[in-house]
Coordinates of C-alpha atoms and ligand atoms in Angstrom, one line a residue:
Chain A
M1 CA 16.2 -37.1 -2.7
I2 CA 12.9 -37.1 -4.5
E3 CA 10.3 -39.4 -3.0
M4 CA 6.7 -39.9 -4.0
H5 CA 4.3 -42.1 -2.0
D6 CA 0.9 -42.9 -3.6
I7 CA 0.6 -39.5 -5.3
W8 CA -2.7 -38.6 -6.8
K9 CA -3.5 -35.3 -8.5
T10 CA -6.9 -34.2 -9.6
Y11 CA -7.2 -30.7 -11.0
A12 CA -10.0 -28.3 -10.0
D13 CA -12.0 -29.2 -13.1
G14 CA -12.1 -32.9 -12.2
T15 CA -9.3 -34.1 -14.5
T16 CA -7.2 -36.7 -12.8
A17 CA -3.6 -36.3 -14.0
L18 CA -1.8 -38.7 -11.7
Q19 CA -3.1 -41.8 -10.0
G20 CA -1.0 -43.5 -7.3
V21 CA 2.5 -42.7 -8.3
N22 CA 5.3 -44.2 -6.2
L23 CA 9.0 -43.6 -6.8
V24 CA 12.4 -42.7 -5.5
I25 CA 14.9 -40.7 -7.4
D26 CA 18.4 -40.7 -5.8
R27 CA 20.9 -37.9 -5.6
N28 CA 22.8 -37.4 -8.9
E29 CA 20.5 -39.5 -11.0
F30 CA 19.6 -38.6 -14.6
V31 CA 16.0 -39.6 -15.2
Y32 CA 13.9 -39.4 -18.4
V33 CA 10.2 -39.1 -18.1
V34 CA 8.4 -40.3 -21.2
G35 CA 4.9 -41.0 -22.3
P36 CA 2.2 -39.7 -24.6
S37 CA 0.8 -36.2 -24.5
G38 CA -1.6 -35.8 -21.7
A39 CA -0.2 -38.7 -19.8
G40 CA 0.7 -36.5 -16.8
K41 CA 4.4 -35.8 -17.3
S42 CA 4.2 -32.0 -16.8
T43 CA 2.0 -32.5 -13.7
F44 CA 4.6 -34.9 -12.3
M45 CA 7.3 -32.2 -12.8
K46 CA 5.1 -29.5 -11.4
L47 CA 4.7 -31.4 -8.2
I48 CA 8.5 -31.6 -7.8
Y49 CA 9.0 -27.8 -8.0
R50 CA 5.9 -27.2 -6.0
E51 CA 3.9 -25.5 -8.7
E52 CA 1.1 -27.9 -7.8
V53 CA 0.4 -29.8 -4.7
P54 CA -0.8 -33.4 -4.7
T55 CA -4.5 -34.1 -4.0
K56 CA -3.4 -37.2 -2.0
G57 CA -0.1 -38.7 -1.0
Q58 CA 3.3 -37.6 0.2
I59 CA 6.1 -36.0 -1.8
S60 CA 9.4 -35.0 -0.4
V61 CA 12.2 -33.2 -2.1
N62 CA 15.6 -32.8 -0.4
G63 CA 14.0 -34.0 2.7
F64 CA 11.2 -31.4 2.7
N65 CA 7.6 -32.7 2.7
I66 CA 6.7 -30.2 0.1
G67 CA 3.0 -31.1 -0.1
K68 CA 2.6 -29.7 3.4
L69 CA 5.1 -26.9 3.2
K70 CA 4.2 -23.6 4.8
H71 CA 3.8 -20.9 2.1
R72 CA 6.5 -18.8 3.6
K73 CA 9.0 -21.6 3.1
I74 CA 8.3 -22.4 -0.6
P75 CA 10.8 -19.9 -1.9
F76 CA 13.6 -21.5 0.0
V77 CA 12.8 -24.9 -1.3
R78 CA 12.6 -23.6 -4.9
R79 CA 16.1 -22.2 -4.6
N80 CA 17.3 -25.7 -4.6
I81 CA 15.4 -26.6 -7.8
G82 CA 16.3 -25.3 -11.2
V83 CA 13.5 -25.4 -13.8
I84 CA 13.8 -25.4 -17.6
F85 CA 10.9 -25.3 -20.1
Q86 CA 10.3 -26.0 -23.7
D87 CA 9.7 -22.2 -24.4
Y88 CA 12.8 -21.0 -22.5
R89 CA 10.8 -18.3 -20.6
L90 CA 13.5 -15.6 -20.8
L91 CA 12.6 -11.9 -20.2
P92 CA 12.7 -10.3 -23.6
K93 CA 13.9 -6.9 -22.5
L94 CA 16.9 -8.2 -20.5
T95 CA 20.2 -9.3 -22.0
A96 CA 21.5 -12.8 -21.7
F97 CA 23.6 -11.7 -18.8
E98 CA 20.8 -9.9 -17.1
N99 CA 18.4 -12.8 -17.5
V100 CA 20.9 -15.1 -15.6
A101 CA 21.8 -12.5 -13.0
F102 CA 18.1 -11.8 -12.4
A103 CA 17.8 -15.2 -10.8
M104 CA 20.5 -14.3 -8.3
E105 CA 19.3 -10.7 -7.7
V106 CA 15.8 -11.7 -6.7
I107 CA 17.0 -14.1 -4.0
E108 CA 19.1 -11.2 -2.7
T109 CA 22.6 -12.4 -3.5
P110 CA 25.2 -9.8 -2.7
R111 CA 26.0 -7.8 -5.8
R112 CA 29.7 -8.6 -5.8
L113 CA 29.0 -12.3 -6.2
I114 CA 26.5 -11.9 -9.0
R115 CA 28.8 -10.8 -11.7
K116 CA 31.4 -13.4 -11.1
R117 CA 29.0 -16.3 -10.8
T118 CA 26.9 -15.2 -13.8
M119 CA 29.9 -15.0 -16.1
E120 CA 31.0 -18.4 -14.8
V121 CA 27.7 -20.2 -15.8
L122 CA 27.6 -18.3 -19.1
E123 CA 31.0 -19.7 -19.8
L124 CA 29.8 -23.2 -18.8
V125 CA 26.9 -23.0 -21.3
G126 CA 29.3 -21.6 -23.9
L127 CA 27.7 -18.2 -24.3
K128 CA 30.1 -15.9 -22.5
H129 CA 30.5 -14.0 -25.8
K130 CA 26.8 -13.4 -26.1
A131 CA 26.4 -12.0 -22.6
G132 CA 25.2 -8.6 -24.0
S133 CA 22.7 -10.0 -26.5
L134 CA 18.9 -9.8 -26.1
P135 CA 17.0 -13.1 -26.4
A136 CA 15.6 -12.0 -29.8
Q137 CA 19.1 -11.8 -31.1
L138 CA 19.8 -15.4 -30.1
S139 CA 18.9 -18.7 -31.7
G140 CA 16.6 -21.2 -30.0
G141 CA 19.4 -23.3 -28.8
E142 CA 21.3 -20.3 -27.5
Q143 CA 18.2 -19.1 -25.7
Q144 CA 17.7 -22.6 -24.1
R145 CA 21.4 -22.4 -23.0
I146 CA 20.7 -19.1 -21.3
A147 CA 17.6 -20.6 -19.6
I148 CA 19.8 -23.5 -18.4
A149 CA 22.4 -21.0 -17.1
R150 CA 19.6 -19.3 -15.2
A151 CA 18.4 -22.6 -13.8
I152 CA 21.8 -23.6 -12.5
V153 CA 23.2 -20.2 -11.4
N154 CA 22.0 -20.6 -7.8
N155 CA 23.5 -24.1 -7.6
P156 CA 20.3 -26.2 -7.2
S157 CA 20.6 -29.8 -6.3
V158 CA 17.9 -30.8 -8.8
I159 CA 17.1 -29.7 -12.4
V160 CA 13.6 -30.2 -13.6
A161 CA 13.4 -29.9 -17.4
D162 CA 10.0 -30.2 -19.1
E163 CA 10.7 -31.1 -22.8
P164 CA 13.8 -28.8 -23.1
T165 CA 14.5 -29.9 -26.6
G166 CA 10.9 -29.8 -27.8
N167 CA 11.4 -26.7 -29.9
L168 CA 14.9 -27.5 -31.2
D169 CA 16.3 -29.2 -34.2
P170 CA 18.2 -32.5 -33.6
E171 CA 21.7 -31.1 -33.8
T172 CA 20.9 -28.3 -31.4
S173 CA 19.1 -30.8 -29.1
W174 CA 22.3 -32.8 -28.9
G175 CA 24.2 -29.7 -27.8
I176 CA 21.7 -29.2 -25.0
M177 CA 21.8 -32.8 -24.0
N178 CA 25.6 -32.7 -23.7
L179 CA 25.3 -29.7 -21.5
L180 CA 22.8 -31.3 -19.2
E181 CA 24.9 -34.4 -19.0
E182 CA 27.9 -32.2 -18.1
I183 CA 25.7 -30.5 -15.3
N184 CA 24.6 -34.0 -14.1
F185 CA 28.3 -35.1 -14.1
R186 CA 29.1 -32.1 -11.8
G187 CA 26.6 -33.4 -9.3
T188 CA 23.1 -32.2 -10.1
T189 CA 20.1 -34.5 -10.2
I190 CA 18.2 -34.2 -13.5
V191 CA 14.6 -35.1 -14.2
M192 CA 13.7 -34.5 -17.8
A193 CA 10.4 -35.1 -19.6
T194 CA 10.9 -35.7 -23.3
H195 CA 9.4 -36.9 -26.6
N196 CA 12.8 -37.3 -28.2
K197 CA 13.2 -41.0 -28.9
E198 CA 16.6 -40.8 -30.4
I199 CA 18.0 -39.0 -27.3
V200 CA 16.5 -41.4 -24.8
N201 CA 17.7 -44.4 -26.8
T202 CA 21.2 -43.1 -27.2
M203 CA 21.9 -41.8 -23.7
R204 CA 20.6 -44.9 -22.0
K205 CA 19.6 -43.4 -18.6
R206 CA 16.8 -44.4 -16.2
V207 CA 13.5 -44.1 -18.0
I208 CA 10.1 -43.7 -16.3
A209 CA 7.1 -44.1 -18.6
I210 CA 3.9 -42.5 -17.5
E211 CA 0.6 -43.4 -19.2
N212 CA -2.8 -42.2 -18.0
G213 CA -1.4 -40.9 -14.8
S214 CA 0.4 -44.0 -13.8
I215 CA 4.0 -45.2 -14.0
V216 CA 3.9 -48.2 -16.4
R217 CA 7.6 -48.7 -16.7
D218 CA 10.6 -47.8 -14.6
Q219 CA 13.8 -49.0 -16.2
Q220 CA 17.5 -48.4 -15.6
R221 CA 19.4 -47.8 -18.9
G222 CA 16.1 -47.9 -20.5
E223 CA 14.7 -47.1 -24.0
Y224 CA 12.0 -44.7 -25.2
G225 CA 9.7 -47.5 -26.0
Y226 CA 7.2 -45.7 -28.2
E227 CA 7.0 -45.7 -32.0
I228 CA 6.4 -42.0 -32.6
Chain B
M1 CA 15.2 -9.9 8.7
A2 CA 16.9 -6.7 7.9
M3 CA 16.8 -5.7 4.2
R4 CA 20.1 -5.3 2.4
F5 CA 20.7 -1.7 1.2
S6 CA 21.1 -2.8 -2.4
T7 CA 17.7 -4.6 -2.1
I8 CA 16.0 -1.4 -1.0
V9 CA 17.6 0.4 -3.9
R10 CA 16.3 -2.3 -6.2
H11 CA 12.8 -2.1 -4.9
I12 CA 12.7 1.6 -5.3
R13 CA 14.1 1.4 -8.8
E14 CA 11.6 -1.2 -9.8
G15 CA 8.8 0.9 -8.2
F16 CA 9.7 3.8 -10.4
K17 CA 9.9 1.5 -13.4
N18 CA 6.4 0.3 -12.6
V19 CA 5.2 3.9 -12.5
G20 CA 6.6 4.6 -15.9
R21 CA 5.1 1.4 -17.3
N22 CA 1.5 2.5 -17.8
G23 CA 1.7 6.2 -18.1
W24 CA -2.0 7.1 -18.6
M25 CA -3.3 5.1 -15.7
T26 CA -0.6 6.4 -13.5
F27 CA -1.5 9.9 -14.6
A28 CA -5.2 9.3 -13.9
S29 CA -4.6 7.9 -10.4
M30 CA -2.2 10.6 -9.5
S31 CA -4.7 13.2 -10.6
S32 CA -7.5 11.6 -8.6
I33 CA -5.3 11.6 -5.5
S34 CA -4.4 15.3 -6.2
V35 CA -8.0 16.3 -6.6
S36 CA -9.4 14.5 -3.5
L37 CA -6.6 15.8 -1.3
F38 CA -6.9 19.3 -2.7
I39 CA -10.5 19.4 -1.6
L40 CA -9.6 17.9 1.7
G41 CA -6.9 20.5 2.1
I42 CA -9.4 23.3 1.4
F43 CA -11.7 22.0 4.1
M44 CA -8.7 21.8 6.5
L45 CA -7.7 25.4 5.7
L46 CA -11.3 26.4 6.4
A47 CA -11.4 24.6 9.7
L48 CA -8.0 26.0 10.8
N49 CA -9.2 29.5 10.1
V50 CA -12.4 29.0 11.9
N51 CA -10.5 27.7 14.9
K52 CA -8.3 30.7 14.7
L53 CA -11.3 33.0 14.6
A54 CA -12.8 31.2 17.5
D55 CA -9.6 31.7 19.4
Q56 CA -9.7 35.4 18.7
L57 CA -13.3 35.5 19.9
D58 CA -12.5 33.5 22.9
N59 CA -10.0 36.0 24.1
Q60 CA -12.7 38.7 24.0
V61 CA -15.3 36.7 25.7
Q62 CA -17.0 38.0 28.7
I63 CA -20.2 37.0 30.5
N64 CA -23.2 39.2 30.4
V65 CA -25.4 38.8 33.4
Y66 CA -28.9 40.3 33.1
L67 CA -31.1 40.8 36.1
Q68 CA -34.8 40.8 36.3
V69 CA -36.2 44.2 35.3
D70 CA -37.7 44.9 38.7
T71 CA -34.5 44.0 40.7
Q72 CA -33.7 46.6 43.5
T73 CA -30.4 48.3 43.5
Q74 CA -29.5 46.8 46.8
K75 CA -30.2 43.3 45.6
A76 CA -28.1 44.0 42.5
E77 CA -25.1 45.1 44.7
E78 CA -25.4 41.9 46.7
I79 CA -25.3 39.8 43.5
E80 CA -22.3 41.7 42.3
R81 CA -20.5 40.9 45.6
L82 CA -21.4 37.2 45.2
I83 CA -20.1 37.1 41.6
K84 CA -16.8 38.8 42.7
R85 CA -16.4 36.0 45.3
I86 CA -16.1 33.4 42.6
P87 CA -12.3 32.8 42.5
E88 CA -12.1 32.5 38.7
V89 CA -13.6 35.9 38.2
K90 CA -11.2 38.7 37.3
S91 CA -13.6 41.7 37.3
V92 CA -17.2 42.6 37.4
T93 CA -18.6 45.8 35.9
Y94 CA -22.0 47.0 36.8
I95 CA -24.0 48.4 33.9
P96 CA -27.1 50.1 35.2
K97 CA -30.1 50.0 33.0
A98 CA -29.8 53.6 31.9
E99 CA -26.3 53.0 30.6
G100 CA -27.5 49.9 28.9
L101 CA -30.1 51.9 27.0
Q102 CA -27.5 54.5 26.1
R103 CA -25.2 51.8 24.7
F104 CA -28.1 50.2 22.8
R105 CA -28.9 53.5 21.2
E106 CA -25.4 54.0 20.1
S107 CA -25.1 50.5 18.7
M108 CA -28.3 50.9 16.6
G109 CA -27.1 54.1 14.9
E110 CA -29.3 56.5 13.0
E111 CA -32.1 54.2 12.1
G112 CA -32.5 52.8 15.6
K113 CA -32.9 56.3 17.1
E114 CA -36.6 56.5 16.1
A115 CA -37.4 53.1 17.2
L116 CA -36.1 53.7 20.7
D117 CA -37.6 57.2 20.9
G118 CA -40.4 56.2 23.2
Y119 CA -38.0 54.9 25.8
D120 CA -36.4 57.0 28.5
K121 CA -35.4 56.9 32.2
E122 CA -38.9 56.2 33.5
N123 CA -39.8 53.8 30.8
N124 CA -36.7 51.6 30.3
P125 CA -37.4 48.0 29.1
L126 CA -33.8 47.0 29.8
P127 CA -32.6 45.3 33.0
D128 CA -29.5 46.1 35.0
A129 CA -26.6 44.0 33.9
F130 CA -23.0 42.9 34.8
E131 CA -20.1 42.3 32.6
V132 CA -17.9 39.6 34.0
E133 CA -14.4 38.9 32.9
A134 CA -12.5 35.7 33.7
F135 CA -8.8 35.2 34.3
D136 CA -9.0 32.2 32.0
P137 CA -11.3 32.4 28.9
Q138 CA -11.5 28.6 29.0
K139 CA -13.3 28.8 32.3
I140 CA -16.1 31.0 31.0
G141 CA -18.6 28.2 30.7
Y142 CA -17.9 27.1 34.3
I143 CA -18.2 30.6 35.7
A144 CA -21.4 31.2 33.8
K145 CA -22.8 28.1 35.5
Q146 CA -21.7 29.3 38.9
I147 CA -23.5 32.6 38.4
E148 CA -26.6 30.8 37.2
A149 CA -26.5 28.8 40.4
L150 CA -26.7 31.9 42.5
N151 CA -30.5 31.9 41.7
L152 CA -30.8 28.6 43.6
T153 CA -30.4 30.4 46.9
D154 CA -32.3 33.5 45.8
P155 CA -36.0 33.4 46.4
D156 CA -36.5 36.3 43.9
K157 CA -34.6 34.5 41.2
S158 CA -33.1 37.9 40.3
I159 CA -30.8 36.7 37.6
S160 CA -32.8 36.4 34.4
K161 CA -30.2 35.5 31.9
V162 CA -26.5 34.6 31.8
K163 CA -25.0 35.1 28.3
Y164 CA -21.5 34.6 27.1
G165 CA -19.6 34.8 23.8
K166 CA -19.6 31.0 23.4
D167 CA -23.0 31.3 21.9
T168 CA -21.5 33.0 18.9
I169 CA -18.6 30.6 18.8
E170 CA -20.9 27.6 19.1
K171 CA -23.1 28.9 16.3
L172 CA -20.0 29.4 14.1
F173 CA -19.0 25.9 15.0
S174 CA -22.3 24.3 14.2
I175 CA -22.2 25.9 10.7
T176 CA -18.7 24.8 10.1
N177 CA -19.5 21.4 11.4
A178 CA -22.2 21.0 8.8
V179 CA -19.9 22.2 6.1
R180 CA -17.2 19.9 7.3
N181 CA -19.5 16.8 7.3
I182 CA -20.5 17.4 3.8
G183 CA -16.9 18.0 2.9
L184 CA -15.9 14.8 4.6
V185 CA -18.4 12.8 2.6
I186 CA -17.1 14.3 -0.7
V187 CA -13.5 13.7 0.3
L188 CA -14.2 10.2 1.4
G189 CA -16.0 9.4 -1.9
L190 CA -13.1 10.9 -3.9
A191 CA -10.5 9.0 -1.8
V192 CA -12.3 5.8 -2.5
M193 CA -12.2 6.6 -6.2
A194 CA -8.5 7.4 -6.0
M195 CA -7.8 4.2 -4.2
F196 CA -9.7 2.3 -6.8
L197 CA -7.8 3.9 -9.6
I198 CA -4.5 3.2 -7.9
S199 CA -5.4 -0.4 -7.4
T200 CA -6.4 -0.7 -11.0
T201 CA -3.1 0.8 -12.1
I202 CA -1.1 -1.6 -9.9
K203 CA -3.2 -4.5 -11.2
M204 CA -2.2 -3.5 -14.8
T205 CA 1.4 -3.4 -13.7
I206 CA 1.1 -6.8 -12.1
I207 CA -0.4 -8.2 -15.3
A208 CA 2.3 -6.5 -17.4
R209 CA 5.0 -8.0 -15.3
R210 CA 3.4 -11.5 -14.7
R211 CA 6.2 -13.2 -16.7
E212 CA 8.8 -11.7 -14.6
I213 CA 6.9 -12.5 -11.4
S214 CA 6.5 -16.1 -12.4
I215 CA 10.2 -16.4 -13.0
M216 CA 10.9 -14.7 -9.7
K217 CA 8.7 -17.3 -8.0
L218 CA 10.3 -20.1 -9.9
V219 CA 13.8 -19.2 -8.8
G220 CA 12.7 -18.7 -5.2
A221 CA 12.2 -15.0 -4.6
T222 CA 10.4 -14.4 -1.3
N223 CA 6.8 -13.1 -1.4
S224 CA 7.7 -9.9 0.3
F225 CA 10.5 -9.4 -2.2
I226 CA 8.0 -9.7 -5.1
R227 CA 5.5 -7.5 -3.4
W228 CA 7.7 -4.5 -2.4
P229 CA 8.0 -2.8 -5.8
F230 CA 4.2 -2.7 -6.1
F231 CA 3.8 -1.1 -2.6
I232 CA 6.5 1.4 -3.7
E233 CA 4.7 2.0 -6.9
G234 CA 1.5 2.8 -4.9
A235 CA 3.5 5.0 -2.5
I236 CA 5.1 6.9 -5.4
I237 CA 1.7 7.6 -7.0
G238 CA 0.3 8.7 -3.7
F239 CA 3.3 10.8 -2.8
F240 CA 3.6 12.7 -6.0
G241 CA -0.2 13.1 -6.3
S242 CA -0.4 14.6 -2.9
L243 CA 2.8 16.7 -3.5
I244 CA 1.0 18.3 -6.4
S245 CA -2.0 19.2 -4.3
A246 CA 0.0 20.3 -1.3
T247 CA 2.0 22.6 -3.5
I248 CA -1.1 24.1 -5.1
L249 CA -2.8 24.5 -1.7
L250 CA 0.0 26.2 0.0
V251 CA 1.0 28.5 -2.8
G252 CA -2.6 29.3 -3.4
Y253 CA -3.2 30.0 0.3
S254 CA -0.2 32.2 0.7
Q255 CA -1.4 34.2 -2.3
L256 CA -4.8 34.5 -0.8
V257 CA -3.5 35.6 2.6
H258 CA -1.3 38.2 0.9
T259 CA -3.9 39.8 -1.3
T260 CA -6.7 39.6 1.3
S261 CA -4.6 41.2 4.0
A262 CA -3.7 43.9 1.5
T263 CA -7.3 44.9 0.9
I264 CA -8.9 44.4 4.3
G265 CA -5.7 44.5 6.3
L266 CA -7.1 47.1 8.7
Y267 CA -9.9 44.9 9.9
M268 CA -9.4 42.4 12.7
I269 CA -9.8 39.2 10.7
Q270 CA -6.5 37.4 11.1
F271 CA -5.8 34.4 8.8
A272 CA -3.9 31.4 10.0
T273 CA -0.4 32.1 8.8
V274 CA 1.2 30.2 6.0
D275 CA 3.8 28.8 8.4
E276 CA 1.0 27.5 10.7
V277 CA -0.8 25.7 7.9
T278 CA 2.3 24.3 6.1
G279 CA 2.9 21.6 8.6
M280 CA -0.7 20.9 9.4
V281 CA -2.3 20.9 5.9
G282 CA 0.8 20.1 3.8
G283 CA 2.0 17.4 6.2
S284 CA -1.4 15.6 6.5
V285 CA -2.1 15.8 2.8
M286 CA 1.3 14.2 2.0
I287 CA 1.0 11.5 4.6
L288 CA -2.6 10.7 3.7
G289 CA -1.8 10.6 0.0
T290 CA 1.1 8.3 0.4
L291 CA -1.0 6.0 2.7
L292 CA -3.8 6.0 0.1
G293 CA -1.3 4.9 -2.5
I294 CA 0.0 2.1 -0.3
F295 CA -3.6 0.9 0.5
G296 CA -4.5 1.0 -3.1
S297 CA -1.6 -1.2 -4.0
T298 CA -2.2 -3.5 -1.1
I299 CA -5.7 -4.2 -2.5
S300 CA -4.2 -5.3 -5.9
V301 CA -1.3 -7.2 -4.5
R302 CA -3.7 -9.1 -2.3
R303 CA -6.0 -9.8 -5.1
Y304 CA -3.9 -10.3 -8.2
L305 CA -0.4 -11.2 -6.9
R306 CA -0.8 -14.8 -5.9
V307 CA 2.5 -15.4 -4.2
Ligands
LIG1 N1 -4.1 -26.8 -14.8 C1 -4.8 -27.9 -15.2 N2 -6.2 -27.9 -15.0 C2 -6.9 -28.9 -15.5 N3 -6.4 -30.0 -16.1 C3 -5.1 -30.0 -16.4 C4 -4.2 -29.0 -15.9 N4 -3.0 -29.3 -16.3 C5 -3.0 -30.5 -17.0 N5 -4.3 -30.9 -17.0 C6 -4.7 -32.2 -17.5 O1 -4.1 -33.2 -16.8 C7 -3.7 -34.2 -17.7 C8 -2.2 -34.4 -17.7 O2 -1.6 -33.2 -18.3 P1 0.0 -33.0 -18.3 O3 0.5 -33.3 -17.0 O4 0.2 -31.6 -18.9 O5 0.5 -34.1 -19.3 P2 1.7 -34.2 -20.3 O6 2.7 -33.2 -19.8 O7 2.2 -35.6 -20.2 O8 1.3 -33.9 -21.7 C9 -4.2 -33.8 -19.1 O9 -5.5 -34.4 -19.3 C10 -4.4 -32.3 -19.0 O10 -5.4 -31.9 -19.8
LIG2 MG1 3.7 -31.6 -20.8

């Protein structure tokens, strides 16, 4: 469902972030992307949700050749991809409920469906009781759960998570991982960049290691493989 | 793709929220719309009244045909017959030179009497003349040409001059045209400034909302969905800015019409009525203001909203 053929990415300033990446990620896989800072992990993720386009090579997501996608069609491809960041990116003036419902509103979901579905995902992430809270009134872990709820509310087939536990303590991180595993179990592909050695080594999923813009290791039931 | 009603409501709500977001800039751009359209409105009112005045003059127009001073009476009568034969002519009145002098005296009043003292029946500098009326005042120019053309078949070239009221009207128009052109330049300059202020305001809103916009993009909102609230913000600024100036213009104008007709009500100057100008001036000010607002936001949306 995600395929990359000889992907190169050079930014406008001349920095080459990816050089010749090839890979296939199947439906319903759970993939860790590891590697040192500046290796090109975030760039790799950005190509998937079409934040960046490759300088060279072909990338397809859900069968769409998204490097050559017409601008008009980008939104419709994005609806099938949920994105989660290290810094949550919630809207500070909206409540937890509103932050999640926002993602449905802006793709023009009929009003009557929004409330039901929003409460459903809030329940899934275990924060139904915090629906009325503002982000500032929530802990980091809770905010990330809201961000996850927002990412899955439109039923995407892929979740792209760029260091989702980067700002969280170990215990909270485990909560987030269990949630992502649950979402994966329900049929969503997950691609997650991380620096968390313990998590990668414990969960034992497919591990893709990127260094200097190239995939140096691609291993089923892999390990983190770095001593940091 | 038809837009859902709740989506329209949302865009309008967000548009108003945007307006409330940076109050001072919104105030400044609304004011600049108001001022520029107020001045435009003044020029429009002026133009409307000049047109009205021209209409009034038009209805009174007649053609004055002056003959050469030495034209014989017989010749004059022949020319009168020829003029009467023009189908568009309603009536022709013969003004012999003596009567012309008499009228001239009267029109000059006391001061003129002395100046004209030396002139009498034997020594009359004025020519014989005709006053020609048309069925249709619009045809005046055409009739005047026909009369002038009578000279072509006349070896004496007896007609010395064909004058008609259009001269006055045209003079009036040339003055107002000059005023209007200057006004247009001022209004254009102000409108550009207003548009610049509006686009700056919208730019600030876009910057203030960039977090929201990036999330909207991320979850797959369409470009037009993201843009709409900003167009509406521009339209709101333009609409309310021009509403203010339209209100001031129309209230002010009706006051002016009332007080002026009270003081010089006996004279023949007739203002364009408030009803007449409401649609014309009020309508175009409102439409123009709203369009300016939308254009202003389009500039910013194009430039700063990379969607
Ligand atoms: N927008 C950008 N413009 C220029 N260079 C960039 C940009 N984003 C990332 N880079 C560079 O590309 C390389 C890979 O960055 P990134 O993909 O963020 O790596 P990682 O997420 O693994 O830390 C780095 O050298 C980084 O400085
Ligand atoms: Mg990164």
